[in-house]
XYZ file of C-alpha atoms in Angstrom:
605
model
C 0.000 0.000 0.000
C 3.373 2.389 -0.850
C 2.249 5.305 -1.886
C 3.897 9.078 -1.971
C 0.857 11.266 -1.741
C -2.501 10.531 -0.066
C -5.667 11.469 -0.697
C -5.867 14.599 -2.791
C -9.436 16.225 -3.887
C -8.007 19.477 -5.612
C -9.676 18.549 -9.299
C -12.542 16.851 -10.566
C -11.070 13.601 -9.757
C -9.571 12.253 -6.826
C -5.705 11.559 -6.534
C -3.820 8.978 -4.739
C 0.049 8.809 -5.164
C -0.452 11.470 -7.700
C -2.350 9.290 -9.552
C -6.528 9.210 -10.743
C -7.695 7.509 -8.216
C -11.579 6.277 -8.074
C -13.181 5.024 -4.464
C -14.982 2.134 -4.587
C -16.190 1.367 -1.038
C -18.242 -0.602 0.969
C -19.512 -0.249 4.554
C -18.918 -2.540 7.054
C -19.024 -2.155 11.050
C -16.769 -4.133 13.097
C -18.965 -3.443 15.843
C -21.866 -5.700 14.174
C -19.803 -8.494 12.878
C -18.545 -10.903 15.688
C -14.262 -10.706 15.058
C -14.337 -14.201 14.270
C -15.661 -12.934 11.134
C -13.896 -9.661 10.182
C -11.163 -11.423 7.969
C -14.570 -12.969 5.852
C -16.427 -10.264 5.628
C -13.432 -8.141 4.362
C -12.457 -11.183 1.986
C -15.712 -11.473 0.323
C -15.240 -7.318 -0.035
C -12.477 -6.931 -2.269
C -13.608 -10.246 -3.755
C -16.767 -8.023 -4.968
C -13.880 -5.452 -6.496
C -14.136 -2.865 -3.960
C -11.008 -0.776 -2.728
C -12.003 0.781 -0.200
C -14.126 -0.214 3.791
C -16.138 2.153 5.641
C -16.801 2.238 9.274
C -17.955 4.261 12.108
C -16.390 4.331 15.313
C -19.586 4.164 18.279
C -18.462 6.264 21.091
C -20.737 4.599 23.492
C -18.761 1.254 23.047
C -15.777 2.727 23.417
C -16.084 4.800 26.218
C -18.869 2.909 28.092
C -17.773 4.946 31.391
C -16.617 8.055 31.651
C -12.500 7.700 31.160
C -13.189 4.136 31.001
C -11.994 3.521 27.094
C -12.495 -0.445 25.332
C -10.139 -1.100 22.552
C -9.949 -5.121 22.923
C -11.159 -7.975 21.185
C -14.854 -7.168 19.713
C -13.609 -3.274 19.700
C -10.291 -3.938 18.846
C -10.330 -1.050 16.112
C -6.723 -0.902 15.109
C -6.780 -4.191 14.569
C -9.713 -4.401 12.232
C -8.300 -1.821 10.231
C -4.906 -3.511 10.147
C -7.019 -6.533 8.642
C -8.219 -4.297 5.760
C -4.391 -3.162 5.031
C -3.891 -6.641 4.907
C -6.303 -7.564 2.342
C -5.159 -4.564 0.312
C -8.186 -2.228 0.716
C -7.957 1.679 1.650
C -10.357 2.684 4.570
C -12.185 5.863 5.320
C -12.706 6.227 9.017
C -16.161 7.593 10.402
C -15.014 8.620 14.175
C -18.400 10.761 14.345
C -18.725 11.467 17.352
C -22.200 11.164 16.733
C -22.628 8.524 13.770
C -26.445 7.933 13.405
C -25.730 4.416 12.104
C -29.448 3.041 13.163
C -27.354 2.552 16.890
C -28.221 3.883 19.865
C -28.461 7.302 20.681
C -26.330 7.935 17.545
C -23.574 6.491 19.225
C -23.144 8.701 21.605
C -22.894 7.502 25.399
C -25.693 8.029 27.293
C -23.907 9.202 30.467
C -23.834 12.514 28.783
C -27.742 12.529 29.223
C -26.984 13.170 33.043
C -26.694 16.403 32.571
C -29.879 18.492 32.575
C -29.138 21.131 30.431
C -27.181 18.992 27.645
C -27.266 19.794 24.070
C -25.463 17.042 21.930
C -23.476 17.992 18.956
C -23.170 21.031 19.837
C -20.528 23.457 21.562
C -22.638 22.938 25.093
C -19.367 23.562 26.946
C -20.225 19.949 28.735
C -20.406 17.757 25.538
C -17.062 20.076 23.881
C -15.148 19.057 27.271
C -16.452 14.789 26.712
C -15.821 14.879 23.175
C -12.303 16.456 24.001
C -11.565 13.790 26.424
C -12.583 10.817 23.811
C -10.401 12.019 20.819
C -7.667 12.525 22.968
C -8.026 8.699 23.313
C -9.094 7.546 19.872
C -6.827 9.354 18.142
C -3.756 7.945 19.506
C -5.489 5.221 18.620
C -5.905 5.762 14.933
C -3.333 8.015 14.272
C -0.417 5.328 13.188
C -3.008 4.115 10.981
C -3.148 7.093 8.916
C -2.279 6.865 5.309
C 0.796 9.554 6.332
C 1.835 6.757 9.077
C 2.156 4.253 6.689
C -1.469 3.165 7.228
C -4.012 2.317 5.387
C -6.857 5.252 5.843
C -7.117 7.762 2.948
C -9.479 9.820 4.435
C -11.662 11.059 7.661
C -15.567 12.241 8.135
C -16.039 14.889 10.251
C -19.081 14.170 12.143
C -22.431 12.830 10.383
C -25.109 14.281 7.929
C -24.954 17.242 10.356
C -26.435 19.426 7.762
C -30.229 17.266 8.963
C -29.463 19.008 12.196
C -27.634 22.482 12.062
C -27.739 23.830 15.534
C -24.645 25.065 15.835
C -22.426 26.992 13.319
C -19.310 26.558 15.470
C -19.741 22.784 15.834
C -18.080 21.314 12.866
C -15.190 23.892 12.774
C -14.524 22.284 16.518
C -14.773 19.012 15.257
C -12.154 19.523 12.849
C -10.101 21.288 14.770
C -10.399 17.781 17.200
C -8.957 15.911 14.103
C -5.986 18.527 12.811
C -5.282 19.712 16.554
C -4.557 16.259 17.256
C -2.185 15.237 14.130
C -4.546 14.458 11.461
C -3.809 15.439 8.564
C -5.561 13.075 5.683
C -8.112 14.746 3.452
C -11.278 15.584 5.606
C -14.939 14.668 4.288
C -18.581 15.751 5.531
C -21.589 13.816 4.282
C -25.501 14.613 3.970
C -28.255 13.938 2.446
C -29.503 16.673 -0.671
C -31.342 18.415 2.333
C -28.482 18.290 4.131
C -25.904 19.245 1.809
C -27.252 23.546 1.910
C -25.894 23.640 5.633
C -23.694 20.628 6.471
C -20.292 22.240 5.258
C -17.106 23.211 6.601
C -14.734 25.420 5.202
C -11.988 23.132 3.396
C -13.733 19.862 4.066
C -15.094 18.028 0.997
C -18.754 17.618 1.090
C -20.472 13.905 -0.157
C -23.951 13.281 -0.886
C -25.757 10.084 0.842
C -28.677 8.697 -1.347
C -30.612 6.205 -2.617
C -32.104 7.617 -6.125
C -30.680 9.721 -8.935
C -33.735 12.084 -8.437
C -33.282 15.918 -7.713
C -30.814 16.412 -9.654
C -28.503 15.014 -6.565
C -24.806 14.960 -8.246
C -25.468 17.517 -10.166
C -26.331 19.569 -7.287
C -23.056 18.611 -4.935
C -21.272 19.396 -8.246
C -22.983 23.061 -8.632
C -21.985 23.577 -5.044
C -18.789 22.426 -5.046
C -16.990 23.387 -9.216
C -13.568 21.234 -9.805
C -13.998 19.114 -6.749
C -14.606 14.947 -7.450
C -18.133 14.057 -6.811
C -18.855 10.716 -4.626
C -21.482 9.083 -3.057
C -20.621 8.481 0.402
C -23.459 6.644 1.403
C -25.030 4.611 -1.476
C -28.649 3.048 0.242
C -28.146 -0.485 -0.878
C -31.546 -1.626 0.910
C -32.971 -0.337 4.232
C -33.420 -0.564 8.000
C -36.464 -1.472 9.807
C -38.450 -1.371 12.661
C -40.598 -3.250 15.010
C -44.649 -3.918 14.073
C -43.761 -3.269 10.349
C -42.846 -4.903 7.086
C -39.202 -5.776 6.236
C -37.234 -3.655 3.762
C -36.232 -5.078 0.482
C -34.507 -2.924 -2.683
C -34.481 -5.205 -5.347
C -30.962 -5.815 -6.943
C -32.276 -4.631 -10.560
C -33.094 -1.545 -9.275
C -30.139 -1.332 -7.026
C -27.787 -1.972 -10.332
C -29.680 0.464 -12.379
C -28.441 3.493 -9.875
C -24.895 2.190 -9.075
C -24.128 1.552 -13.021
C -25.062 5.254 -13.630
C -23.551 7.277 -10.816
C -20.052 4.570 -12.260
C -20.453 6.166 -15.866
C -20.574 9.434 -14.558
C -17.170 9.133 -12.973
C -18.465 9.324 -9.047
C -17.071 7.530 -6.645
C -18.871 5.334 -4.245
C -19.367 3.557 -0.822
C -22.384 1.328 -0.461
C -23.712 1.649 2.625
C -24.249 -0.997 3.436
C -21.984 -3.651 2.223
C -22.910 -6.367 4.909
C -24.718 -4.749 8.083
C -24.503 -7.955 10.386
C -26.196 -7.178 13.731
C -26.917 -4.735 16.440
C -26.404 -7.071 19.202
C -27.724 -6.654 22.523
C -29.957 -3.631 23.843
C -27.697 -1.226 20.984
C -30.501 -0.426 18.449
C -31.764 2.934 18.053
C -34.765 4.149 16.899
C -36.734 6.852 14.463
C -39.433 9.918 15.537
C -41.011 11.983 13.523
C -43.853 12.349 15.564
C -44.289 8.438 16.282
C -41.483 6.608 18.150
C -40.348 3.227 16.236
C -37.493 1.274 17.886
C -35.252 -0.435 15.210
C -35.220 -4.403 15.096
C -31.779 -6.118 16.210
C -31.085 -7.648 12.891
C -29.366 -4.956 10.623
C -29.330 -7.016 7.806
C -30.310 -3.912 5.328
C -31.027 -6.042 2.659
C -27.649 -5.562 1.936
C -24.979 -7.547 -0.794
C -23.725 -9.749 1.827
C -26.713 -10.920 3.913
C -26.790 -10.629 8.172
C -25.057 -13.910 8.138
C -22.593 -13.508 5.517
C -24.104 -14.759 2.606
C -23.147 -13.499 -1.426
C -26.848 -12.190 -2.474
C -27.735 -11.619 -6.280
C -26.953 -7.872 -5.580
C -23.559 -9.310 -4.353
C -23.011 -11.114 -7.801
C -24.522 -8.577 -9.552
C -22.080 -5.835 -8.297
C -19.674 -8.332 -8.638
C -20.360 -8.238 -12.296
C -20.113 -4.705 -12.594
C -17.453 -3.987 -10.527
C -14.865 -5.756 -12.255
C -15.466 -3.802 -15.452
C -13.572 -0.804 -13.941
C -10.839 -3.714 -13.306
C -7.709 -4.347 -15.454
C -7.193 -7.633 -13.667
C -9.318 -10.788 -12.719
C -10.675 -10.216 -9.423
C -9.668 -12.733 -6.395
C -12.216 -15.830 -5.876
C -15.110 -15.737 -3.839
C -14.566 -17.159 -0.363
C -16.747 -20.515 0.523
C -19.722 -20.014 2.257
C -19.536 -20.562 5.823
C -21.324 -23.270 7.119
C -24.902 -23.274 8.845
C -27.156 -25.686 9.917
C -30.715 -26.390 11.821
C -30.134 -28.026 15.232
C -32.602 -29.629 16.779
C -35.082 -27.819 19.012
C -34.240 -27.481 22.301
C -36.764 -27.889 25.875
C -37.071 -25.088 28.453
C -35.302 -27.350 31.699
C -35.530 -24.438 34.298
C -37.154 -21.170 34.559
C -36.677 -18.521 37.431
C -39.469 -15.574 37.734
C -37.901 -11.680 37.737
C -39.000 -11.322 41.210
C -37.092 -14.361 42.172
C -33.767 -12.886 40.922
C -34.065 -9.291 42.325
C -31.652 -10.677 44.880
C -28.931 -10.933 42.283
C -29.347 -7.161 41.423
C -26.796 -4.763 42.763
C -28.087 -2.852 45.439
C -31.639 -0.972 44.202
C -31.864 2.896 44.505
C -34.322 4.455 46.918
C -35.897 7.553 45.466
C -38.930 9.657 46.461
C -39.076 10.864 43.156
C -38.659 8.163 40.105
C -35.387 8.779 38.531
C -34.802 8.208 34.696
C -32.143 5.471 34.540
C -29.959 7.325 32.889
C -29.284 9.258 36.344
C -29.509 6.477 38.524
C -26.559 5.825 40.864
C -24.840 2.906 39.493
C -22.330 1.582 37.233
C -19.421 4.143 38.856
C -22.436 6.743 39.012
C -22.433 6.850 34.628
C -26.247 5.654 35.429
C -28.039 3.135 33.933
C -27.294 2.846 29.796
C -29.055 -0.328 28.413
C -31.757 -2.634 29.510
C -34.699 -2.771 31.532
C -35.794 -0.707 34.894
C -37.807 -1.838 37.485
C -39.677 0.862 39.722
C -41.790 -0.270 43.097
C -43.579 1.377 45.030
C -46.624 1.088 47.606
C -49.646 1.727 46.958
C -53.190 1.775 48.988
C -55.794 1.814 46.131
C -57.059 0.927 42.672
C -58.097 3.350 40.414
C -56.277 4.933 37.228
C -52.823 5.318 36.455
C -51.527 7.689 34.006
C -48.551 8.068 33.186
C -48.658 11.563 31.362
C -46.247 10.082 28.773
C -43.698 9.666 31.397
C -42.656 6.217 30.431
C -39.497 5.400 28.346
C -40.514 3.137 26.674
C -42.667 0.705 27.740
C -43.652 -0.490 31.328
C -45.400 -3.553 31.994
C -46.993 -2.726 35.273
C -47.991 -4.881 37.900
C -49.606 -4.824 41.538
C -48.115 -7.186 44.055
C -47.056 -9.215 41.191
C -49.807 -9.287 39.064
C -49.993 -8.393 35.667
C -51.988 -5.517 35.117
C -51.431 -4.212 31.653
C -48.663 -1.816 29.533
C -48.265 1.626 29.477
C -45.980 3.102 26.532
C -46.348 6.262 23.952
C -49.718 5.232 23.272
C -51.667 3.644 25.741
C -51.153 6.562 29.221
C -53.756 4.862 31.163
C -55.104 1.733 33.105
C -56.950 1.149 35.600
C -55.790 -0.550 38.586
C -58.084 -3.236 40.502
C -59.845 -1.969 43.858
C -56.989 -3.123 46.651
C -57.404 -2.890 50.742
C -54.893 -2.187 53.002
C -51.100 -1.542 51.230
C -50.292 -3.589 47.940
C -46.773 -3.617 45.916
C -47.077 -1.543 42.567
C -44.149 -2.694 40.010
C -43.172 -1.103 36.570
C -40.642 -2.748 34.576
C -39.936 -0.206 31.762
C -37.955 -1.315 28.796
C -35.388 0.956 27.249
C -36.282 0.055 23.459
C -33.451 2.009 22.094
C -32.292 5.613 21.440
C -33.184 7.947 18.592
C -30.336 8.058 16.242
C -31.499 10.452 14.355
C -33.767 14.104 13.967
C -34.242 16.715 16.386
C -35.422 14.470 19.160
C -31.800 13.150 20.443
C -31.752 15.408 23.304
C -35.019 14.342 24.797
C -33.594 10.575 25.217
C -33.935 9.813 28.404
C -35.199 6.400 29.708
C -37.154 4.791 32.664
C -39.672 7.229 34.317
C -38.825 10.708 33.064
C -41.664 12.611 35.268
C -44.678 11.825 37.537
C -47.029 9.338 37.358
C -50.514 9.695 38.694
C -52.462 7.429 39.912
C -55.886 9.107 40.727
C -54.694 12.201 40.326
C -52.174 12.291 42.900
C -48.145 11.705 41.620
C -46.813 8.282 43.044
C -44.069 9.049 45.457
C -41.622 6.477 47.595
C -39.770 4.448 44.804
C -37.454 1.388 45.186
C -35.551 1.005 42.009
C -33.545 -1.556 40.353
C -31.270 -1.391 37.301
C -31.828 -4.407 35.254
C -29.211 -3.883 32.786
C -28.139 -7.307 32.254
C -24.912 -7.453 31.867
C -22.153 -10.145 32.062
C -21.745 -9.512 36.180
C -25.779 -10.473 36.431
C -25.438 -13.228 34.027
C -23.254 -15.382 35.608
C -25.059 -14.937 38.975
C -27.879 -15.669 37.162
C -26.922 -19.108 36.018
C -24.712 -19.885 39.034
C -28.220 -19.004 41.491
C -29.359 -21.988 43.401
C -33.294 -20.680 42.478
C -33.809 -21.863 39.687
C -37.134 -24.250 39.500
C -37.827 -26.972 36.729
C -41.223 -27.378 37.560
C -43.091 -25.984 34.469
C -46.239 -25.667 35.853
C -44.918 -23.426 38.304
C -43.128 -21.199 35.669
C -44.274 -17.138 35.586
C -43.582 -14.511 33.582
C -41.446 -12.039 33.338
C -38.915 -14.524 33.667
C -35.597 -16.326 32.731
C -36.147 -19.106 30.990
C -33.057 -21.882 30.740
C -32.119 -24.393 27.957
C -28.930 -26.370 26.840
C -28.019 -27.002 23.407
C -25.777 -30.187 22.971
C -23.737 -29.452 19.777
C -21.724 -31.771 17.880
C -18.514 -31.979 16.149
C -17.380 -27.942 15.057
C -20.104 -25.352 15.892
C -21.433 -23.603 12.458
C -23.898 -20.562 12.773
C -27.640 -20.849 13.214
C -30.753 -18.645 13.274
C -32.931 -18.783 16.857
C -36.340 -19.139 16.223
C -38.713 -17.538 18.860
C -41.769 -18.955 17.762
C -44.358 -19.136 20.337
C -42.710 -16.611 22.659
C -43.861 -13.101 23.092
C -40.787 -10.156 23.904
C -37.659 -10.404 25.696
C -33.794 -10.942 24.948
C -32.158 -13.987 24.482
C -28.562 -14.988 26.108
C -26.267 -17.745 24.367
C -22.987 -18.223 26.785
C -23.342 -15.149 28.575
C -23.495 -13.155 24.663
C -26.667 -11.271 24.143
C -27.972 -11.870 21.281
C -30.694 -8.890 21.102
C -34.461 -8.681 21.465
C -37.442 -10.432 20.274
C -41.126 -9.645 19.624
C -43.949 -11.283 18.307
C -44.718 -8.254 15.988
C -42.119 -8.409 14.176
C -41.093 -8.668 11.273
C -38.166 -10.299 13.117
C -38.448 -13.581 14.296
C -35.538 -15.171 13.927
C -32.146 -13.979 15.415
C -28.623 -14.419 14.086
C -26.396 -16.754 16.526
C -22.732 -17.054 15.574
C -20.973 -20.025 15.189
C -17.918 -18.623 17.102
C -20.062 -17.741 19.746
C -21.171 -21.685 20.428
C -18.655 -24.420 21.317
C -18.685 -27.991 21.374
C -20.733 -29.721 23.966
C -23.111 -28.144 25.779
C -24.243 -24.436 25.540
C -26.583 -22.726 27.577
C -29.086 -20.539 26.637
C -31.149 -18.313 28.708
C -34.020 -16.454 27.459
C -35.883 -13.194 29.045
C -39.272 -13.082 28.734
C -41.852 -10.462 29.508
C -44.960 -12.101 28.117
C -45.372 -15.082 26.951
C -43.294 -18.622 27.447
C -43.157 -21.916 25.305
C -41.918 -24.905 25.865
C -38.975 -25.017 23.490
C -37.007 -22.923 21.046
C -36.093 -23.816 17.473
C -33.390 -23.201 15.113
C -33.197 -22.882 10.942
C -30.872 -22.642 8.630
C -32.590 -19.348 7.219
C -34.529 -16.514 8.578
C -37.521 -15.645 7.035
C -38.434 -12.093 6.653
C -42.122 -12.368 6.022
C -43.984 -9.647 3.782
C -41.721 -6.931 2.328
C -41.957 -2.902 1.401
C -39.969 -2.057 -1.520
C -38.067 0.653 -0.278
C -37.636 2.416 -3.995
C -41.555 2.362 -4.544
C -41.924 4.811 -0.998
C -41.849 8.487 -1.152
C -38.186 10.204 -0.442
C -39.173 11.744 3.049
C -40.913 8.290 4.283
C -37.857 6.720 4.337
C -35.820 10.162 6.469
């Protein structure tokens, strides 16, 4: 990868070494794909004739804690993009801070959320001071990587689609004086959608256009704005996201080709975003509101060229097609497909009821006023990030309970341990059963995930944000316990001595226990959650994500690398509904579709 001079943007075309240089990228997060899997996923990439991987870099991973950075194994960022050097492709690193990326809260941690007054992406002297602190940090991480170190990275975005959000003129001057302050020195890059594009600048920072369609005029447009500069596409759509209770995304590959053949011809470069999406694992979805909150599913399979497990689509051959027209070689082979198989369905053994494994919770917080988990006093008092929250309190009477939209997101609500119904954005009241003498009220609100993107993002914060009434009169007296399920609570969970296998006696919400027996090398598999109702699902201690009956997910991804042979236990959370088993499949199955290119522009932003 020896060349003299990087990344140059001072014609119409780009210049590497001096030299025409056209980007053909691809987006890939290492944060989605378990490592096991990087080297395959970046195989299969320059396999397809691409030169160049995309990635963001989520903040909230990295820096879980405040001053508490991750840079190992799963995060191990330097040496995913040492991986890409090593397969000969150029990267273009996405350090955000804030990176949308359907992920929670944008990526940013939600620690900063503690603070009442915060405005994000912004120059809020708070967030300037956090944001300070974490570059100080990832850039001596990155920094040998740069193309100038003998690295492999071309080229840096400043933030992400900022233009959609514009609150601050100052902002992404700071944010590049983060980068160059700090030794950076590669060719900078904003990118926004044609909305986006009239106030997401910077003064000498190349601008890129994100789309999906060749309508408005687009290049043209970043071309009128921007004379003797080279145009690209920095994020091509190559299918869609989705969200829970609706139809799964699909862009068909014809149409797909159609676009990516024409913005080739006209000399633009390109980064299909995305490439493969693999997974949002665990509680790290985000979510959309424009006026109606929709949490994102776990699976982030896009309906992208290289399918949530890794598989070469007919967009993938497709592309593969075109790609290596603008080739002088034969492009490398295909890597096999990894293996995958059914196993055979597995019975629940043992089941152990929430209230049953309070005990195992660090020590709950005792409030008179509910507190919004973000500002709860745990986890080295950064609050509560991910998960569920569990609010008690007593209570001396029926009646009805509103919650005056208070709940974030969605409580299942309970008096002494009875299920009495959900509250969440739309449903603000229920009426409680007539109760003498002093009865145990419980809400266990769900965290559904973050907005990632819009106006909303400073108004994230989860739990019970505000009062809630119950006849009128605001609940007071709370005992509250952060259910954020991490490793810690996992193994106490399995190692408890509580844990029942009399199914008649089992009770939801609850943890619900299985083993599967695998033989010979483990391969990947899809979990089937038929029959079950919402929860989260645990294979050896890895979460896995979320499930709902709604949909349109109902199967979720489980990585080979993630099983061993023998026994493996799995451990499901449920708030609703139980079965007696859980199945596996080769395949997911999606279920009805939306054709993404047949919906209006502004349904899809």
């Amino acid at each position: 990868m020896s060349c003299t001079e990087g990344l140059r943007a001072s014609s119409s075309q780009f210049t590497l070494g001096g030299k025409p240089f056209r980007i053909l990228g691809g987006s890939v997060h290492y944060f989605r794909v378990p490592q096991a899997y990087w080297k395959d996923r970046l195989m299969k990439m320059k396999a397809c004739g691409l030169n160049t991987l995309t990635t963001y870099v989520p903040w909230n991973l990295h820096e879980p804690e405040r001053g508490t950075f991750n840079f190992q194994g799963q995060l191990d960022l330097r040496a995913y993009v040492g991986l890409a050097a090593e397969m000969d492709l150029w990267v273009i690193l996405r350090p955000g801070p804030y990176i949308c990326a359907e992920w929670d809260l944008g990526g940013l941690p939600s620690w900063l959320l503690q603070d009442e007054d915060m405005q994000l992406r912004t120059t809020h002297p708070q967030f300037v001071d956090a944001v300070n602190l974490y570059f100080d940090k990832l850039v001596s991480v990155i920094k040998p990587l740069m193309f100038e170190e003998g690295g492999p990275i071309l080229a840096v975005q400043i933030e992400n689609e900022y233009g959609s959000y514009a609150k601050d003129e100052k902002y992404l001057p700071f944010i590049k004086n983060c980068l160059q302050s700090r030794g950076i020195n590669e060719l900078l890059m904003t990118s926004d959608n044609w909305e986006g594009l009239r106030y997401g600048g910077v003064e000498g920072v190349l601008k890129t256009i994100n789309l999906q369609r060749l309508s408005f005029g687009a290049i043209q447009h970043l071309a009128d704005m921007q004379p003797q500069k080279p145009l690209m596409v920095m994020e091509y759509w190559s299918g869609w996201f989705d969200v829970w209770g609706e139809h799964h995304h699909v862009f068909h590959a014809e149409d797909m080709l159609a676009v990516v053949s024409e913005i080739l011809e006209r000399g633009v470069s390109i980064n299909l975003y995305m490439f493969h999406g693999g997974t949002s694992f665990g509680f790290m979805n985000g979510a959309i509101d424009f006026g109606a909150y929709k949490p994102q599913v776990t699976s982030y399979d896009y309906d992208a060229p290289l399918s949530e497990a890794g598989d070469c689509t007919l967009k993938y051959q497709l592309l593969r097609n075109l790609f290596s027209q603008y080739h002088s070689g034969t492009l490398p082979e295909v890597p096999s497909p990894q293996g995958r198989r059914a196993y055979d369905p597995v019975v629940i053994q043992q089941h152990l009821s929430l209230w049953d494994s309070l005990h195992l919770i660090d020590k709950p917080c005792r409030s008179e006023l509910p507190v919004n988990m973000e500002n709860l006093p745990v986890n080295n008092n950064n609050g509560q990030s991910y998960g569920y929250t569990l609010y008690e309190t007593t209570i001396s009477s029926g009646g009805t309970l509103n919650s005056r939209n208070n709940i974030r997101d969605r409580a299942l609500v309970f008096v002494d341990r009875q299920y009495c119904g959900i509250l969440d954005y739309k449903t603000h009241e229920l009426t409680l059963p007539d109760a003498k003498g002093e009865k145990v009220m419980s809400l266990l609100v769900e965290n559904c995930g973050r907005v990632n993107y819009g106006k909303a993002i400073n108004e994230q914060r989860k739990g019970i944000v505000g009062d809630i009434l119950l006849n009128h009169v605001p609940l007071r007296g709370f005992t509250i316990f952060c259910l954020d399920m991490k490793p810690g609570f996992i193994k106490r969970l399995i190692q408890s001595g509580h844990w029942k296998s009399d199914s008649q006696s089992s009770s939801v919400p609850g943890f619900f226990q299985a083993s599967l027996h695998v033989n010979g090398p483990p391969t990947d598999t899809f979990l089937r959650l038929h029959g079950w109702g919402k929860g989260v699902v645990f294979v050896n201690g890895q979460n896995l994500g979320r499930h709902w009956f709604i949909g349109p997910q109902h199967f979720l991804y489980l990585p080979g690398p993630w099983l061993r042979t023998g026994e493996n236990l799995i451990i499901v959370f449920e708030e609703q509904t139980a079965d007696e088993k859980l199945l596996f499949a080769e395949n997911p199955d999606h279920g009805k579709t939306t054709d993404v290119y047949k919906l209006p522009f502004c349904t899809l932003l």
